[in-house]
Coordinates of C-alpha atoms in Angstrom, one line a residue:
X18 CA 1.6 65.1 49.2
X19 CA 3.2 62.5 51.3
X20 CA 6.3 64.5 52.2
X21 CA 3.8 67.0 53.4
X22 CA 2.1 64.7 55.3
X23 CA 4.8 62.7 57.1
X24 CA 6.7 66.1 57.9
X25 CA 3.7 67.4 60.2
X26 CA 4.4 66.8 63.4
X27 CA 0.7 63.8 63.7
X28 CA 2.1 61.8 61.0
X29 CA 1.7 58.4 63.3
X30 CA 5.1 57.2 62.1
X31 CA 3.7 53.1 63.5
X32 CA 1.3 53.3 60.4
X33 CA 3.8 52.8 58.3
X34 CA 3.7 49.2 59.0
X35 CA 0.1 48.9 59.2
X36 CA -0.3 46.6 56.3
X37 CA 2.6 44.4 57.7
X38 CA 0.0 41.8 59.3
X39 CA -2.2 41.7 55.8
X40 CA 1.4 40.8 53.8
X41 CA 2.6 38.3 56.3
X42 CA -0.9 36.8 56.0
X43 CA -1.0 37.2 52.3
X44 CA 1.9 35.1 52.5
X45 CA 0.6 32.6 54.6
X46 CA -2.2 32.5 52.4
X47 CA -0.2 32.2 49.2
X48 CA 1.2 28.3 50.4
X49 CA -2.5 26.9 50.1
X50 CA -1.6 27.2 46.1
X51 CA 0.7 24.0 46.7
X52 CA -2.2 21.7 48.4
X53 CA -2.2 18.8 45.8
X54 CA -5.4 19.1 43.8
X55 CA -8.5 16.9 44.7
X56 CA -9.1 13.2 42.2
X57 CA -12.1 13.7 40.3
X58 CA -14.2 11.9 37.8
X59 CA -13.1 11.9 34.2
X60 CA -16.6 12.8 33.1
X61 CA -17.8 16.5 34.2
X62 CA -21.3 17.2 35.0
X63 CA -23.2 19.9 32.3
X64 CA -26.1 21.8 32.1
X65 CA -28.4 24.3 34.9
X66 CA -27.8 21.4 38.2
X67 CA -24.2 21.7 36.8
X68 CA -23.5 25.5 37.0
X69 CA -25.7 25.5 40.1
X70 CA -23.5 23.2 42.2
X71 CA -20.0 24.6 40.4
X72 CA -20.9 28.7 41.5
X73 CA -22.0 28.0 45.5
X74 CA -18.8 25.6 45.3
X75 CA -16.6 27.4 44.3
X76 CA -17.7 30.4 46.2
X77 CA -17.5 28.0 49.7
X78 CA -14.5 26.6 48.8
X79 CA -12.8 29.7 47.9
X80 CA -13.5 31.1 51.6
X81 CA -11.0 29.0 52.9
X82 CA -8.4 28.1 49.8
X83 CA -8.8 31.6 48.4
X84 CA -7.3 31.6 44.8
X85 CA -6.4 28.2 45.2
X86 CA -9.7 27.1 44.9
X87 CA -10.2 29.3 41.5
X88 CA -7.1 28.0 39.9
X89 CA -8.3 24.4 41.3
X90 CA -12.3 24.5 39.5
X91 CA -10.7 26.6 36.9
X92 CA -7.9 23.8 36.0
X93 CA -10.5 21.3 35.4
X94 CA -13.1 22.9 33.6
X95 CA -10.8 24.6 31.0
X96 CA -9.1 21.2 30.0
X97 CA -12.6 20.4 28.6
X98 CA -11.7 23.5 26.6
X99 CA -8.5 22.5 25.4
X100 CA -7.2 25.1 28.1
X101 CA -9.2 27.6 27.3
X102 CA -12.4 29.6 29.7
X103 CA -15.1 31.2 27.1
X104 CA -16.4 34.3 28.4
X105 CA -19.4 33.6 30.1
X106 CA -17.1 30.7 31.8
X107 CA -14.9 32.7 33.5
X108 CA -17.4 35.8 34.3
X109 CA -19.5 33.3 36.2
X110 CA -16.3 32.0 37.9
X111 CA -14.6 35.0 38.6
X112 CA -18.6 36.5 40.2
X113 CA -18.4 33.2 42.0
X114 CA -14.7 33.2 43.9
X115 CA -14.8 37.2 44.6
X116 CA -18.5 37.3 46.9
X117 CA -16.6 35.2 48.9
X118 CA -14.5 38.1 50.1
X119 CA -18.0 39.8 51.2
X120 CA -17.6 37.3 54.8
X121 CA -14.9 35.4 54.9
X122 CA -12.4 35.7 57.5
X123 CA -9.8 33.8 55.2
X124 CA -9.6 36.2 52.6
X125 CA -7.0 39.3 52.3
X126 CA -10.3 41.4 52.1
X127 CA -11.0 40.5 56.0
X128 CA -7.5 41.3 57.2
X129 CA -7.5 44.5 54.9
X130 CA -11.1 45.5 56.9
X131 CA -10.0 44.7 60.3
X132 CA -6.5 46.8 59.8
X133 CA -8.3 49.8 58.0
X134 CA -11.2 49.8 60.2
X135 CA -9.8 48.9 63.8
X136 CA -11.8 47.7 66.3
X137 CA -14.2 45.6 63.9
X138 CA -15.8 42.4 64.7
X139 CA -14.9 40.0 62.1
X140 CA -17.8 37.7 64.0
X141 CA -20.4 40.6 63.1
X142 CA -19.3 41.0 59.7
X143 CA -19.4 37.4 58.6
X144 CA -23.1 37.2 60.4
X145 CA -23.6 40.3 57.8
X146 CA -21.8 39.2 54.7
X147 CA -22.6 35.8 54.6
X148 CA -26.1 36.5 53.8
X149 CA -25.7 39.0 51.5
X150 CA -23.2 37.1 49.3
X151 CA -25.5 34.3 49.0
X152 CA -28.5 36.9 48.4
X153 CA -26.1 37.9 45.5
X154 CA -25.2 34.5 44.6
X155 CA -28.7 33.5 44.2
X156 CA -30.1 36.2 42.2
X157 CA -27.0 36.2 39.7
X158 CA -27.2 32.4 39.4
X159 CA -31.2 32.2 38.9
X160 CA -30.8 35.8 36.2
X161 CA -28.1 33.8 34.5
X162 CA -30.3 30.6 33.7
X163 CA -33.0 32.3 32.6
X164 CA -31.2 34.9 30.3
X165 CA -28.5 32.4 28.9
X166 CA -30.1 29.4 28.1
X167 CA -27.9 28.3 26.0
X168 CA -24.8 28.7 27.5
X169 CA -25.9 27.0 30.8
X170 CA -27.6 24.1 29.1
X171 CA -23.7 23.5 27.9
X172 CA -22.3 24.9 30.8
X173 CA -19.3 22.1 31.9
X174 CA -19.4 22.0 36.2
X175 CA -17.2 20.7 38.0
X176 CA -17.7 17.5 40.1
X177 CA -17.7 18.5 43.3
X178 CA -17.9 16.5 46.5
X179 CA -18.9 17.8 50.2
X180 CA -16.2 15.4 51.4
X181 CA -13.9 17.7 49.4
X182 CA -14.6 20.7 52.3
X183 CA -13.6 18.4 55.7
X184 CA -10.3 19.4 55.3
X185 CA -11.1 23.7 54.5
X186 CA -13.9 23.3 57.4
X187 CA -11.6 21.7 60.0
X188 CA -8.7 24.5 59.0
X189 CA -11.7 27.0 59.8
X190 CA -12.7 25.8 62.8
X191 CA -9.5 25.8 64.2
X192 CA -8.4 29.3 63.3
X193 CA -12.1 30.5 65.1
X194 CA -11.0 28.6 67.7
X195 CA -7.6 29.3 68.5
X196 CA -8.7 32.9 68.3
X197 CA -11.6 32.1 71.0
X198 CA -8.8 30.5 73.0
X199 CA -6.2 33.7 72.2
X200 CA -8.8 36.4 71.8
X201 CA -5.6 38.7 72.4
X202 CA -4.1 37.3 69.1
X203 CA -6.3 39.1 66.3
X204 CA -7.6 36.7 63.3
X205 CA -5.6 38.1 60.7
X206 CA -2.2 36.8 62.9
X207 CA -4.1 33.1 64.0
X208 CA -4.8 33.0 59.9
X209 CA -0.7 33.7 59.2
X210 CA 0.3 31.1 61.9
X211 CA -2.3 28.1 61.3
X212 CA -2.4 28.4 57.1
X213 CA 1.2 27.1 56.7
X214 CA 1.1 24.3 59.2
X215 CA -2.2 23.2 57.7
X216 CA -0.4 23.4 53.9
X217 CA 2.4 21.5 55.1
X218 CA 0.2 18.7 56.3
X219 CA -1.6 18.6 53.4
X220 CA 1.7 17.6 51.7
X221 CA 2.9 14.9 53.8
X222 CA 3.1 12.4 51.0
X223 CA 4.9 14.8 48.7
X224 CA 7.8 15.9 50.8
X225 CA 6.7 19.0 52.5
X226 CA 9.9 20.5 53.5
X227 CA 10.6 19.9 49.6
X228 CA 7.2 21.8 49.3
X229 CA 8.2 24.5 51.9
X230 CA 11.4 25.3 50.1
X231 CA 10.6 25.5 47.0
X232 CA 7.5 28.0 48.0
X233 CA 10.2 30.4 50.1
X234 CA 12.6 30.4 46.9
X235 CA 10.5 30.5 44.1
X236 CA 7.0 31.6 44.8
X237 CA 7.5 34.2 47.8
X238 CA 9.8 36.2 45.6
X239 CA 6.9 36.3 42.4
X240 CA 4.9 38.8 45.4
X241 CA 7.3 41.5 44.9
X242 CA 4.2 43.3 43.0
X243 CA 1.8 43.0 45.9
X244 CA 4.1 43.8 48.6
X245 CA 4.7 46.8 47.1
X246 CA 0.9 47.5 46.1
X247 CA 0.1 46.5 50.4
X248 CA 3.2 48.9 51.0
X249 CA 2.3 51.7 49.3
X250 CA -1.5 51.6 50.1
X251 CA -0.4 51.8 53.8
X252 CA 2.0 55.1 53.5
X253 CA -0.4 56.5 51.0
X254 CA -3.6 55.9 53.8
X255 CA -1.3 57.0 56.6
X256 CA -0.5 60.5 54.8
X257 CA -4.2 61.0 54.3
X258 CA -5.4 60.1 58.0
X259 CA -1.8 62.5 59.2
X260 CA -3.3 65.2 56.9
X261 CA -7.0 65.1 58.3
X262 CA -6.1 64.5 61.8
X263 CA -6.2 67.8 62.6
X264 CA -8.2 71.1 60.7
X265 CA -8.0 69.9 57.2
X266 CA -11.1 67.7 57.5
X267 CA -14.0 68.9 59.8
X268 CA -16.9 66.7 60.1
X269 CA -19.3 67.3 62.5
X270 CA -20.8 65.3 65.0
X271 CA -24.0 65.1 63.8
X272 CA -22.7 63.2 60.6
X273 CA -24.4 60.5 58.9
X274 CA -22.2 57.3 59.0
X275 CA -24.5 55.5 56.2
X276 CA -24.1 58.5 53.7
X277 CA -20.5 58.5 54.2
X278 CA -19.3 54.8 53.7
X279 CA -22.1 55.1 51.2
X280 CA -19.8 57.8 49.1
X281 CA -16.9 56.0 50.3
X282 CA -18.1 52.5 48.9
X283 CA -19.0 55.0 45.7
X284 CA -15.3 56.1 45.5
X285 CA -13.9 52.5 45.8
X286 CA -16.0 51.3 43.0
X287 CA -15.0 54.2 40.7
X288 CA -11.2 53.7 41.1
X289 CA -11.5 50.0 40.6
X290 CA -13.1 50.9 37.1
X291 CA -10.2 52.5 36.2
X292 CA -8.1 49.4 37.5
X293 CA -6.9 50.8 40.8
X294 CA -6.5 48.0 43.4
X295 CA -9.7 48.0 46.0
X296 CA -6.7 48.0 48.6
X297 CA -5.9 51.5 47.5
X298 CA -9.7 52.9 47.4
X299 CA -9.9 51.7 51.0
X300 CA -7.0 52.8 52.1
X301 CA -8.0 56.4 51.0
X302 CA -11.5 56.3 52.3
X303 CA -9.8 55.3 55.6
X304 CA -7.4 57.9 55.7
X305 CA -10.2 60.5 54.8
X306 CA -12.9 59.5 57.7
X307 CA -10.4 58.7 60.3
X308 CA -11.8 62.3 61.8
X309 CA -15.5 60.8 61.5
X310 CA -15.5 58.1 64.0
X311 CA -17.6 55.5 62.0
X312 CA -18.8 52.8 63.8
X313 CA -16.2 50.7 62.6
X314 CA -18.0 47.5 62.0
X315 CA -20.0 49.6 59.4
X316 CA -16.8 50.9 57.8
X317 CA -15.4 47.7 57.6
X318 CA -18.5 46.2 56.0
X319 CA -18.2 48.8 53.7
X320 CA -14.5 47.8 52.9
X321 CA -15.8 44.2 52.0
X322 CA -18.4 45.2 49.2
X323 CA -15.7 47.3 48.0
X324 CA -13.1 44.7 47.8
X325 CA -15.9 41.9 46.3
X326 CA -17.5 44.1 44.2
X327 CA -14.8 45.9 43.0
X328 CA -13.0 43.1 42.0
X329 CA -15.9 42.1 39.3
X330 CA -15.1 45.8 37.9
X331 CA -11.4 46.0 37.7
X332 CA -10.0 44.1 34.3
X333 CA -6.4 44.1 35.9
X334 CA -7.3 42.7 39.0
X335 CA -5.3 39.6 40.9
X336 CA -8.9 37.5 39.7
X337 CA -8.8 38.4 36.3
X338 CA -5.5 38.3 35.5
X339 CA -5.1 35.1 36.6
X340 CA -7.7 33.9 34.2
X341 CA -6.2 35.6 31.3
X342 CA -3.2 34.6 31.6
X343 CA -3.8 31.4 32.8
X344 CA -6.8 30.6 30.7
X345 CA -6.8 33.0 27.8
X346 CA -10.1 34.6 29.1
X347 CA -10.5 38.4 27.7
X348 CA -10.1 40.4 31.1
X349 CA -11.6 43.4 28.9
X350 CA -14.9 41.6 28.5
X351 CA -15.4 42.5 32.4
X352 CA -16.9 46.2 31.4
X353 CA -19.3 44.7 29.2
X354 CA -20.3 41.3 30.6
X355 CA -20.5 42.9 34.9
X356 CA -21.5 47.1 34.5
X357 CA -25.0 45.8 35.5
X358 CA -24.6 43.6 38.0
X359 CA -22.0 45.5 39.3
X360 CA -24.3 48.4 39.9
X361 CA -27.4 45.9 40.9
X362 CA -25.0 44.8 43.3
X363 CA -24.0 48.3 44.9
X364 CA -27.5 49.3 44.8
X365 CA -28.6 46.3 46.9
X366 CA -25.5 46.8 49.0
X367 CA -26.2 50.3 49.9
X368 CA -30.0 49.3 50.9
X369 CA -28.2 46.1 52.9
X370 CA -26.1 49.1 54.6
X371 CA -28.7 51.0 55.8
X372 CA -30.6 47.9 57.1
X373 CA -27.7 46.8 59.3
X374 CA -26.9 50.2 60.4
X375 CA -28.1 50.1 63.8
X376 CA -26.7 46.2 64.0
X377 CA -23.4 47.0 62.2
X378 CA -23.2 50.3 64.5
X379 CA -22.6 48.5 67.5

């Protein structure tokens, strides 16, 4: 398939490197794992109130700190359970974390969406994705408290304080301001440039140069599988775009953009169920729909939903691999626990896309 694509005259060789920006952003965000953990009180809050507080705090902190936030919260909560997370804790921490991908410009999901839907505006995606993610978060938290009374009554939360958001908020503001001052520099490149600076400054008391050297020599080489995944997805998407650029696929001028993105979202989620990373599904959908001239914001929102919701039904997604490898979480439970939530989120996502078709189409 790839040989056929790359030998065609229309194959865009430049797109072979389209994921380079994403890989650079991935490497920059990874340095956030070296930020010192905040000091917290010894006793942890418990009960429904702690459940609300923990999930929303994780969602918002993760919107800037990514996987580092999930590790911070999980480490502290697991410390009360001899280093383990039970199924209920792992499921809801993963949900709160993953829903941040629906709107956060600092998430790798946003970088992927902007690359595979050229012309999309991250500000529009934020404005449309944020209320949707919070609506899902409120709904799932409310249902959990009513359905799992015993689990939420015993839930060990994270003693989060608003002051902990000051650094991430300042970073987010700096990134957005930098992009406004230099609009020719994409938001992905701005994040790639400023994230390491923030991480180094946060380690000013912990020998920042030593931390940086350790990250470059130890942590970056471990990212090999992730780099290969993004490179392969980019090449695969480029091959599809080449094949469908000619007469292989014909989409009429009267095509229904909403229907096409819903089919695309369904395809991405279907791949996630069988353990295929969302970026692969996004690359395929982008390659197939390249000739459809779908409004870029609408297509990018579809990709964000595919990433944020798809990760929850994928037992070998990065989130579940972290939880299972570090906290003895049984990742196979994600199918049993998350299928109803994913179906509900998918249905609501389709409705949200239909409501926002006009808004996202501009």
